[in-house]
N, CA, C and O atoms as a DFTB+ gen file, in Angstrom:
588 C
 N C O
     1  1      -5.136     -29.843     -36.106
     2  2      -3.996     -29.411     -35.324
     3  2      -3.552     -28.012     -35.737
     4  3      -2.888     -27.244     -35.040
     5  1      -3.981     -27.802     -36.889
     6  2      -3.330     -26.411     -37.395
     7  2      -4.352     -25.257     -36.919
     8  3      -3.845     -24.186     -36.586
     9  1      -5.705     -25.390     -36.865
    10  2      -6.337     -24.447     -35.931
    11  2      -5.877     -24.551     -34.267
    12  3      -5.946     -23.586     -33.505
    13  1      -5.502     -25.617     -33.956
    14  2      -4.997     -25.503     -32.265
    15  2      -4.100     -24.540     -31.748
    16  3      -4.139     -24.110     -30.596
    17  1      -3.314     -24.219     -32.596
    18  2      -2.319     -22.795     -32.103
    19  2      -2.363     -21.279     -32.127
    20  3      -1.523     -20.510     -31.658
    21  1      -4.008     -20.854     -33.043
    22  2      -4.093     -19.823     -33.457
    23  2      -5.239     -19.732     -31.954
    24  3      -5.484     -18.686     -31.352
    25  1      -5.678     -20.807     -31.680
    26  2      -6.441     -20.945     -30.730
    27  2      -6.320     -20.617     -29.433
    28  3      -6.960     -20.163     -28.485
    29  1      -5.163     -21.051     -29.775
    30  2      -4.023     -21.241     -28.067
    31  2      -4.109     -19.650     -27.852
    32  3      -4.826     -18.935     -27.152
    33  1      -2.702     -19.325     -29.073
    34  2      -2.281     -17.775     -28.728
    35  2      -3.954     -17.054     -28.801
    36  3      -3.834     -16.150     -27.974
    37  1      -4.881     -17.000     -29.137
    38  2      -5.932     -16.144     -28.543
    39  2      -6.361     -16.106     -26.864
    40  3      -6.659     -15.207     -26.077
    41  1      -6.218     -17.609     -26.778
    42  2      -6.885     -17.727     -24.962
    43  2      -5.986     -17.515     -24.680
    44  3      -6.267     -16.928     -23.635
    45  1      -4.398     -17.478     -24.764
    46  2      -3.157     -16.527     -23.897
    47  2      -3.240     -15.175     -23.846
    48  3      -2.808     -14.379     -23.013
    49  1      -3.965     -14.996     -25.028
    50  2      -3.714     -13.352     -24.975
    51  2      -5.315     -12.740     -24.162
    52  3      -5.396     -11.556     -23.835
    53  1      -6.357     -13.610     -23.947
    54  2      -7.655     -13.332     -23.059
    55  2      -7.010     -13.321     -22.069
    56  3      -6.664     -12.236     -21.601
    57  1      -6.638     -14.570     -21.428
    58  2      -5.874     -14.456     -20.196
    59  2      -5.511     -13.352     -19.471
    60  3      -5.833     -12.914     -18.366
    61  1      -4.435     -12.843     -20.729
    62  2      -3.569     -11.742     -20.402
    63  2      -3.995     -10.597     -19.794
    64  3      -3.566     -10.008     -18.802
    65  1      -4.959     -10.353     -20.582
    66  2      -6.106      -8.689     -20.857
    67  2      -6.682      -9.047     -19.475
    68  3      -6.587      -8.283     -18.514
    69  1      -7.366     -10.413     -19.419
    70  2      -8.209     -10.147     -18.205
    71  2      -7.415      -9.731     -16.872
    72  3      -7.739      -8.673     -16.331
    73  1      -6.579     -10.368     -16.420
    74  2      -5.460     -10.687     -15.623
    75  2      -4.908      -8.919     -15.340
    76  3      -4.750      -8.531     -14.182
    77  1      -4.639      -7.904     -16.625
    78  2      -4.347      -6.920     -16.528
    79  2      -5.422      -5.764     -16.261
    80  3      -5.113      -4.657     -15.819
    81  1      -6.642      -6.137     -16.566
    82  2      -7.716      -5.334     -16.419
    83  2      -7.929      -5.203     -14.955
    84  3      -8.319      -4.178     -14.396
    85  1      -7.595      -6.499     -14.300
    86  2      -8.210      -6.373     -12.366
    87  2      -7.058      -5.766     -11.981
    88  3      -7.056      -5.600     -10.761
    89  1      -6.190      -5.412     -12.457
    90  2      -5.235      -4.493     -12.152
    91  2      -5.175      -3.282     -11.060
    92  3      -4.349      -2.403     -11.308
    93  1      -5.742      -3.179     -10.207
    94  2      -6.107      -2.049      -8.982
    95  2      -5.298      -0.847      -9.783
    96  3      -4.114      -0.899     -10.116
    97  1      -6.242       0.281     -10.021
    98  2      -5.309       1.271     -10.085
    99  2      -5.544       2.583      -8.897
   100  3      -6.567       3.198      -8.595
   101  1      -4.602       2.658      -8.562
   102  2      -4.623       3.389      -6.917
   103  2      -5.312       4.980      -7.386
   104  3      -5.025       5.707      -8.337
   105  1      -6.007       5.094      -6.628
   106  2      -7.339       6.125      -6.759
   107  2      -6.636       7.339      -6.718
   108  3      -5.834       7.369      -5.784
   109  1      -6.669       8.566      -7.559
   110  2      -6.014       9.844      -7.320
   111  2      -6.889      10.457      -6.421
   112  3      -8.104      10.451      -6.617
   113  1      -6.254      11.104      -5.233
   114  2      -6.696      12.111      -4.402
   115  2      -6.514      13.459      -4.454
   116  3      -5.389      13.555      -4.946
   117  1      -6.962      14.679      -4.233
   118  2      -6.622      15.947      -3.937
   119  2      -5.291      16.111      -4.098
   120  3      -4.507      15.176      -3.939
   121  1      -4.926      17.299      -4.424
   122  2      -3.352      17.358      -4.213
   123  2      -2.310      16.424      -5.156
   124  3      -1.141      16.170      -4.864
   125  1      -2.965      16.020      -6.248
   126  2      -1.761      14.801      -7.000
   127  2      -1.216      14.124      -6.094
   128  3       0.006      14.083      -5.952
   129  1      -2.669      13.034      -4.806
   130  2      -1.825      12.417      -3.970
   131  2      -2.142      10.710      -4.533
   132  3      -2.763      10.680      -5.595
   133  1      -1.912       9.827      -4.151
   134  2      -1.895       8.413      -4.429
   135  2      -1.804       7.822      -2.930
   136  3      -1.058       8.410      -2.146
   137  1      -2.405       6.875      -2.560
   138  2      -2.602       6.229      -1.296
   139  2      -3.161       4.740      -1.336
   140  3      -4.367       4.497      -1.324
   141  1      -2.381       3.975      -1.373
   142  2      -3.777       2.379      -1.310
   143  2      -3.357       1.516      -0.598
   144  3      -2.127       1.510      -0.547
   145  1      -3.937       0.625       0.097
   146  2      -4.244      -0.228       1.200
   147  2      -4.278      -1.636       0.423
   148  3      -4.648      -1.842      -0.733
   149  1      -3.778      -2.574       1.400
   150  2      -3.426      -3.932       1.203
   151  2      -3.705      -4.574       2.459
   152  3      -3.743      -5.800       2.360
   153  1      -3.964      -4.001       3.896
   154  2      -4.270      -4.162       5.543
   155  2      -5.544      -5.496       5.499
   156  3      -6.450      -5.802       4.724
   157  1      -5.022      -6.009       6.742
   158  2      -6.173      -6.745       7.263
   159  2      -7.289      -6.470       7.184
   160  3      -7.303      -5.277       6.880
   161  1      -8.032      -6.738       7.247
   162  2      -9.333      -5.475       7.096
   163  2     -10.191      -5.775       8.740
   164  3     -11.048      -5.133       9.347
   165  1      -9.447      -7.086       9.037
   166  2      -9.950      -6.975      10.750
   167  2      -9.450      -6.237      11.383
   168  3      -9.990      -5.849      12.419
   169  1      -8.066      -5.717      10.924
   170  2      -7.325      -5.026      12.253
   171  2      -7.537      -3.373      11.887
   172  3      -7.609      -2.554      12.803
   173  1      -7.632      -2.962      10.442
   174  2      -7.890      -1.577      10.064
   175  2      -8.404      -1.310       8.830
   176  3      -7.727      -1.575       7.837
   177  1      -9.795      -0.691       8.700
   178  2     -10.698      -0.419       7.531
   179  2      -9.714       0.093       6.383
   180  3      -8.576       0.371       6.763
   181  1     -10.006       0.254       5.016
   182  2      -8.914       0.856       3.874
   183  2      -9.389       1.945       4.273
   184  3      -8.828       2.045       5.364
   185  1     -10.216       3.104       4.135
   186  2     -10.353       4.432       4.428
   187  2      -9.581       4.890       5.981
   188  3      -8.936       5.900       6.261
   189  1      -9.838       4.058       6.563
   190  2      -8.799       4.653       8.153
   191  2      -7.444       4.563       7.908
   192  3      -6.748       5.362       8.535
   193  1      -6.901       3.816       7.177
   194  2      -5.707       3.380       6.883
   195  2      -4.798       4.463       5.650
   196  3      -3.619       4.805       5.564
   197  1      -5.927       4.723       4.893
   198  2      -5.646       6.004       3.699
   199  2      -5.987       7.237       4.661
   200  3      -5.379       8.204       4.201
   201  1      -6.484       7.496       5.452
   202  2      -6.558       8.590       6.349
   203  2      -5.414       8.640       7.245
   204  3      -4.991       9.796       7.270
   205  1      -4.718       7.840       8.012
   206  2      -3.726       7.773       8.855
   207  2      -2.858       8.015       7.816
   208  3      -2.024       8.854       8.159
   209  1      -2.716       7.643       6.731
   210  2      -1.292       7.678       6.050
   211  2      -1.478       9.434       5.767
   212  3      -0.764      10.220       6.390
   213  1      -2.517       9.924       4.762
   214  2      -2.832      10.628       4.597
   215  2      -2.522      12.437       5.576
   216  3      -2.127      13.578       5.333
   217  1      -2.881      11.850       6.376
   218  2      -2.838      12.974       8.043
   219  2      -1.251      13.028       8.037
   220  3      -0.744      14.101       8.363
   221  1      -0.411      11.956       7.694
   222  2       1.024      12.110       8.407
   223  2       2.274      12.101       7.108
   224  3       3.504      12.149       7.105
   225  1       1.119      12.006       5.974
   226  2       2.520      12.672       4.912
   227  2       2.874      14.024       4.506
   228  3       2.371      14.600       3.541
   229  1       3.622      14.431       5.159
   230  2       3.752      16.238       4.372
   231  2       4.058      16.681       3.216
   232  3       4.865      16.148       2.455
   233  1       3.263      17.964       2.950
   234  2       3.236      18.085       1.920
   235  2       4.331      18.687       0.970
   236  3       4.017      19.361      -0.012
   237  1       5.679      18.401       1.321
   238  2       6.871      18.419       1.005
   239  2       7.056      17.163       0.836
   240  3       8.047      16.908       0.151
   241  1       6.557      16.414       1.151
   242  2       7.037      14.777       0.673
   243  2       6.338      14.420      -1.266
   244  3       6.796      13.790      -2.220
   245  1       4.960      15.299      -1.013
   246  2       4.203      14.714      -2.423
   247  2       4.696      15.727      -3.818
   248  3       4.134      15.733      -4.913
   249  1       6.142      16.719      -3.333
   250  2       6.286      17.138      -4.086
   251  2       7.876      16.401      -4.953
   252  3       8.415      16.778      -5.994
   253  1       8.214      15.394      -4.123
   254  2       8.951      14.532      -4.103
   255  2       8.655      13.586      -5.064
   256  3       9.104      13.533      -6.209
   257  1       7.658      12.638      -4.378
   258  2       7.071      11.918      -4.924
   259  2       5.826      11.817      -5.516
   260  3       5.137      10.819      -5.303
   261  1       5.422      12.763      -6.269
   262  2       4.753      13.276      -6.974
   263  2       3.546      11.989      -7.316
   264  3       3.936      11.042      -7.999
   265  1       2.154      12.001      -6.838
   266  2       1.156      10.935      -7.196
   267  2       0.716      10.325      -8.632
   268  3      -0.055       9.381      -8.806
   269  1       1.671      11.409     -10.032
   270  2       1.816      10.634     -11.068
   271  2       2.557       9.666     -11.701
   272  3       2.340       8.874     -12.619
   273  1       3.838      10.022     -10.711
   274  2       4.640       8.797     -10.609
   275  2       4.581       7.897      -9.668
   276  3       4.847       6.782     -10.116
   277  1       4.299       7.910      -8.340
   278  2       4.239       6.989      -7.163
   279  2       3.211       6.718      -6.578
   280  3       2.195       7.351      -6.864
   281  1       3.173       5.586      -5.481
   282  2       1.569       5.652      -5.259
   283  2       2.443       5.003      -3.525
   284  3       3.474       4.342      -3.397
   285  1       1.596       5.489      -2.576
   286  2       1.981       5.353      -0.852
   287  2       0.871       4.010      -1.108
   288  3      -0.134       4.029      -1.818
   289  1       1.443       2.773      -0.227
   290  2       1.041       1.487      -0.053
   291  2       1.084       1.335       1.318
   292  3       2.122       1.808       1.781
   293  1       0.178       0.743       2.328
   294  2      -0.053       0.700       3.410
   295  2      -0.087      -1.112       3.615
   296  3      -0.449      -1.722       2.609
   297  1       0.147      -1.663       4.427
   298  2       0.290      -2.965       4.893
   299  2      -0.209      -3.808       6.099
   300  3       0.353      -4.890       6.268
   301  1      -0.999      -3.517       6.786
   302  2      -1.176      -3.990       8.238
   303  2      -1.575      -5.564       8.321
   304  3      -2.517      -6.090       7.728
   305  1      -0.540      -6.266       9.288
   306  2      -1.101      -7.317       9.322
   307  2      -1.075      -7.967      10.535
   308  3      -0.521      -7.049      11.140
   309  1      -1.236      -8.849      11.411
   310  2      -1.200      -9.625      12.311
   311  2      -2.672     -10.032      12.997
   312  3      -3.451     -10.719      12.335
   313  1      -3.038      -9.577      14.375
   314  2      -3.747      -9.811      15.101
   315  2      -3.582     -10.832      16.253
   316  3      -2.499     -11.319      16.579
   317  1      -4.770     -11.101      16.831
   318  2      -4.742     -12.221      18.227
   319  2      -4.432     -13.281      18.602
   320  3      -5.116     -14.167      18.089
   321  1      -3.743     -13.595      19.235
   322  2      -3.031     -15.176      19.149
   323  2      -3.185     -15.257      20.780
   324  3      -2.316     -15.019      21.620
   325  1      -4.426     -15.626      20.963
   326  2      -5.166     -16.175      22.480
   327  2      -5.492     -14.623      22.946
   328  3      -6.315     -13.797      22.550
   329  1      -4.400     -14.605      24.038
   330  2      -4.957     -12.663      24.450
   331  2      -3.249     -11.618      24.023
   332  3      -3.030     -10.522      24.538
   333  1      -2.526     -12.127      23.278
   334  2      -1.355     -11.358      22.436
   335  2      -1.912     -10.235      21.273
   336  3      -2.954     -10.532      20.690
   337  1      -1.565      -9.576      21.096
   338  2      -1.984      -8.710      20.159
   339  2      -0.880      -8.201      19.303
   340  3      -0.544      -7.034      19.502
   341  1      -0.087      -9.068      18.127
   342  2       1.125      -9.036      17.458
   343  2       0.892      -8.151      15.795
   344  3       0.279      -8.642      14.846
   345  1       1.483      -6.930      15.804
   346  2       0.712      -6.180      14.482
   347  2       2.065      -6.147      13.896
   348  3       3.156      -6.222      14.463
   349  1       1.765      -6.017      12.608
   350  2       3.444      -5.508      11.974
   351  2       2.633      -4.863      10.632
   352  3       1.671      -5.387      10.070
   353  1       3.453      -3.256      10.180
   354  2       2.531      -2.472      10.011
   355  2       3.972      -2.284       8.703
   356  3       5.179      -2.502       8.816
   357  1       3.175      -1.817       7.583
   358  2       4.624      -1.623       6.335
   359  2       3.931      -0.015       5.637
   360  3       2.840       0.512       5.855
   361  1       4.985       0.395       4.823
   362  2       4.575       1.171       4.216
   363  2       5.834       1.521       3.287
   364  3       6.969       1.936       3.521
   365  1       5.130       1.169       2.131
   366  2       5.922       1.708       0.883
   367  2       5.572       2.632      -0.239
   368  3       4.393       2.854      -0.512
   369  1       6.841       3.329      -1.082
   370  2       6.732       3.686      -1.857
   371  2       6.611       3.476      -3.357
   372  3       7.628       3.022      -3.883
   373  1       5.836       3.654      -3.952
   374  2       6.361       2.521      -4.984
   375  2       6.361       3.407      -6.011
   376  3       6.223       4.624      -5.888
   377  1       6.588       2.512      -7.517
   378  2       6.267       3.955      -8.737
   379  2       5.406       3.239      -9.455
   380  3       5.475       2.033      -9.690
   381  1       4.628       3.964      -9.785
   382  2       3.664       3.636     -11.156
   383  2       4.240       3.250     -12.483
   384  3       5.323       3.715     -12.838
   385  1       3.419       2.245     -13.384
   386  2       4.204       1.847     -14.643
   387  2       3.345       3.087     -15.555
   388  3       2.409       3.764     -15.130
   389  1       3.943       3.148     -16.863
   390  2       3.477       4.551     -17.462
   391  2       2.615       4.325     -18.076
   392  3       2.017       5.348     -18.412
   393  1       2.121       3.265     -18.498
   394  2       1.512       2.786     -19.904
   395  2      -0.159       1.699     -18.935
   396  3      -1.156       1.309     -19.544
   397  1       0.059       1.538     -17.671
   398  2      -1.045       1.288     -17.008
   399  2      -1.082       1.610     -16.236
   400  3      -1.924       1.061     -15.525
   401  1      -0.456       2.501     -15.727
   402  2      -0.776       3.389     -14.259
   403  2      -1.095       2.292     -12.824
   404  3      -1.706       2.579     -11.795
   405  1      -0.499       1.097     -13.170
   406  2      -0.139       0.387     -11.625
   407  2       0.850       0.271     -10.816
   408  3       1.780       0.713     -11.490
   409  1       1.209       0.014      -9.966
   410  2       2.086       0.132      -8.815
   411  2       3.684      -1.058      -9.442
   412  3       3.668      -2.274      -9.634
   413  1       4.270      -0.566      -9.521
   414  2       5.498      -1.732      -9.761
   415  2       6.123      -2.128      -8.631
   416  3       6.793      -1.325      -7.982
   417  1       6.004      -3.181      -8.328
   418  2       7.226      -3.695      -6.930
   419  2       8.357      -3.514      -7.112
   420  3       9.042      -4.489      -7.420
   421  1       9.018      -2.111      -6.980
   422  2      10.588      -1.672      -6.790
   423  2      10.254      -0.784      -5.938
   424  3      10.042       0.360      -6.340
   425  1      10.126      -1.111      -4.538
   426  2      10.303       0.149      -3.852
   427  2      11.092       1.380      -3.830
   428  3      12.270       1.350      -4.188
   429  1      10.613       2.309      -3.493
   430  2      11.933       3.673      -3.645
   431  2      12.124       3.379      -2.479
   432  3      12.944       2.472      -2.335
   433  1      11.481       3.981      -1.132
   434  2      11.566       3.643       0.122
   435  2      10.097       2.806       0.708
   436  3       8.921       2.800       0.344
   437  1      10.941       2.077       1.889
   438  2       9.778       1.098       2.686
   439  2      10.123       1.205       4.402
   440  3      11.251       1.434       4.838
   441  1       9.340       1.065       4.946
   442  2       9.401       1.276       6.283
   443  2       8.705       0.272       6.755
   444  3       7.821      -0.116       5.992
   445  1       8.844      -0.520       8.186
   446  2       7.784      -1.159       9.070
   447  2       8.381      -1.441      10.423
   448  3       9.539      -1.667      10.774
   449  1       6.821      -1.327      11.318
   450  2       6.870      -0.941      12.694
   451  2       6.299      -2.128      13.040
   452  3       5.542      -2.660      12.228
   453  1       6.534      -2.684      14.172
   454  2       5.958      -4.008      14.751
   455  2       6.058      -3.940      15.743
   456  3       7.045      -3.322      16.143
   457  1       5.074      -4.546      16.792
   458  2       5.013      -4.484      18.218
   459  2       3.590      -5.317      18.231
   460  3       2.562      -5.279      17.555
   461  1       4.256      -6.406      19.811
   462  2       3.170      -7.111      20.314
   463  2       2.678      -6.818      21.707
   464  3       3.545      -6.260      22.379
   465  1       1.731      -6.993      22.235
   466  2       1.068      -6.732      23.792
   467  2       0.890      -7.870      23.873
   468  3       0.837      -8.698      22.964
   469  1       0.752      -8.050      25.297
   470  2       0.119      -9.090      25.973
   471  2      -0.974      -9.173      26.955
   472  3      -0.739      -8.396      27.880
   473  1      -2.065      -9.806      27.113
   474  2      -3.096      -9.431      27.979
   475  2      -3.620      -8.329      27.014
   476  3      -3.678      -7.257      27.617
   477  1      -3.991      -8.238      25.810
   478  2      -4.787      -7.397      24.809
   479  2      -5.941      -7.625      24.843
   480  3      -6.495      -8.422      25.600
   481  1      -6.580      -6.756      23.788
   482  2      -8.393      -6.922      23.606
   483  2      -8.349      -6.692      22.367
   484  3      -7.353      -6.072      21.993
   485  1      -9.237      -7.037      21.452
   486  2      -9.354      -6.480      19.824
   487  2      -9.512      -5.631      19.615
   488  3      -9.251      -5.346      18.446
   489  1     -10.323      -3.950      20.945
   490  2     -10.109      -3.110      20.025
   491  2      -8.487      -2.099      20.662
   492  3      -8.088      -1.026      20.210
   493  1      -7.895      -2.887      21.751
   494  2      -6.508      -2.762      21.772
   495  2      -5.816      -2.801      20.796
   496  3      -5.107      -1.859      20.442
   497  1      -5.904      -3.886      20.202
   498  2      -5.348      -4.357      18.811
   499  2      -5.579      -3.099      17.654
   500  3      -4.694      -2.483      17.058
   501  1      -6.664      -2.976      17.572
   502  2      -6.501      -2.223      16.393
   503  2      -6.482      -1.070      16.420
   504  3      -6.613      -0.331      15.445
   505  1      -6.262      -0.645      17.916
   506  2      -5.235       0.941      18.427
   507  2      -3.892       0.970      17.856
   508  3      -3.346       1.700      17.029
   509  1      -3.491      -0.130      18.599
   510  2      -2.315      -0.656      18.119
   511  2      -1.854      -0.745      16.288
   512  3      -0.715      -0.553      15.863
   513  1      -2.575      -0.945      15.786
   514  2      -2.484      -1.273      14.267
   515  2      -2.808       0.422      14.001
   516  3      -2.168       0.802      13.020
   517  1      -3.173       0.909      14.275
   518  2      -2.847       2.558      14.095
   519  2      -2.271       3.181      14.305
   520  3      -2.048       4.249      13.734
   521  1      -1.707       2.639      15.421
   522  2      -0.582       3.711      15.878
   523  2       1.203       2.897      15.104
   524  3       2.409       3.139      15.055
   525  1       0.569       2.260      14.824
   526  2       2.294       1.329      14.127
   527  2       2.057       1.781      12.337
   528  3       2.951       2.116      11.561
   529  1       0.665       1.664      12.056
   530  2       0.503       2.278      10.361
   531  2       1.384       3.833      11.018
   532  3       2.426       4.394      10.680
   533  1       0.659       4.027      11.762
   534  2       1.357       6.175      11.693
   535  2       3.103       5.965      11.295
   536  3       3.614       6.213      10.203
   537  1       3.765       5.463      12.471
   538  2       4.713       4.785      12.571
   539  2       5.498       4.663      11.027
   540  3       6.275       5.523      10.612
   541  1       5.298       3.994      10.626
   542  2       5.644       3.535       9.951
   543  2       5.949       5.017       8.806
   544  3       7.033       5.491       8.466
   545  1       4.758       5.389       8.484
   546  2       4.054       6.339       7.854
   547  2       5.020       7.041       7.849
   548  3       5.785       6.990       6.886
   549  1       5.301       8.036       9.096
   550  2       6.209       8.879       8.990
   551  2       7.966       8.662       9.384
   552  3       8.711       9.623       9.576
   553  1       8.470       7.040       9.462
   554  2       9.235       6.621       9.009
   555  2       9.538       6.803       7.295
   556  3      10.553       7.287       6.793
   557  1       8.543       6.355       6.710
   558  2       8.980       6.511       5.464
   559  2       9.301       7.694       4.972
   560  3      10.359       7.882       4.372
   561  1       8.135       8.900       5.245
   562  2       8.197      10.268       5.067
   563  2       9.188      11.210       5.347
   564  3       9.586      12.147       4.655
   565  1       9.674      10.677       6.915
   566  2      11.160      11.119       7.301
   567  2      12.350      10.973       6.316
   568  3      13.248      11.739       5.964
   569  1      11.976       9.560       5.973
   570  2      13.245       9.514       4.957
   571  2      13.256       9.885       3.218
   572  3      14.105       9.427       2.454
   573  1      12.253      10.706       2.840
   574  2      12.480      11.312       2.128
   575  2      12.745      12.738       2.193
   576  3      13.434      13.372       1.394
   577  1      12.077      13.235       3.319
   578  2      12.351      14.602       3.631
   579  2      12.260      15.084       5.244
   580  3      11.731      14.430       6.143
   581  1      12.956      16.484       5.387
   582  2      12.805      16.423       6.681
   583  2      11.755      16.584       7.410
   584  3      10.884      17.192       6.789
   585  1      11.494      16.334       8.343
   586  2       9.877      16.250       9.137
   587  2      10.189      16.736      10.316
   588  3       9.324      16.848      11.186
């Protein structure tokens, strides 16, 4: 019994490491920018989705939120429900922790755009899921600076 606890706290602390290692750390881009995707991946690829955000943040916003502290999070989700085409599209800001460089859930700012059609098609849909990521996009951007 007296080896069982030295045992324990080791596989808690494997746990731990592993658990923190898959840790996504959001990819630095050009410009000290930060960008990462969480989207459907039916309704919009991660590179189209880091490109749409990308195209519509100005570059008065990344001096704001600077990509060593924050990282832009993209969200798309919904799709087809018979011939409906229901998207709801997010986008946040978030900040990086210092000591692992991942995203902390305290948003600074968050934005989301939603809209459904009816009588849709899938690649309606994922017009739609682009044009509500933009949306969104420069909702958030607006509200840090003027646009």
């Amino acid at each position: 019994m007296t080896n069982f606890l030295p045992a324990l706290s080791l596989a808690c602390c494997a746990a731990l490491l592993a658990t923190t290692a898959q840790a996504e750390d959001p990819k630095k881009m050009a410009g000290n920018k930060r960008l990462m995707d969480h989207s459907n991946k039916l309704l919009i690829a991660e590179a189209d989705a880091i490109k749409v955000m990308d195209e519509n943040i100005p570059a008065s916003a990344w001096k704001i939120t600077k990509g060593s502290q924050y990282v832009w999070v993209s969200q798309v989700e919904g799709g087809m429900k018979g011939t409906t085409c229901v998207i709801a599209a997010r986008v946040m800001v978030l900040p990086l922790t210092t000591t692992l460089n991942v995203p902390l859930f305290r948003p600074r700012q968050t934005a989301t755009a939603y809209d459904a059609a009816a009588n849709s098609s899938t690649e309606a849909c994922k017009t739609m899921a682009r044009d509500k990521l933009k949306e969104a996009t420069q909702a958030v951007a607006s509200s840090i600076v003027k646009t």
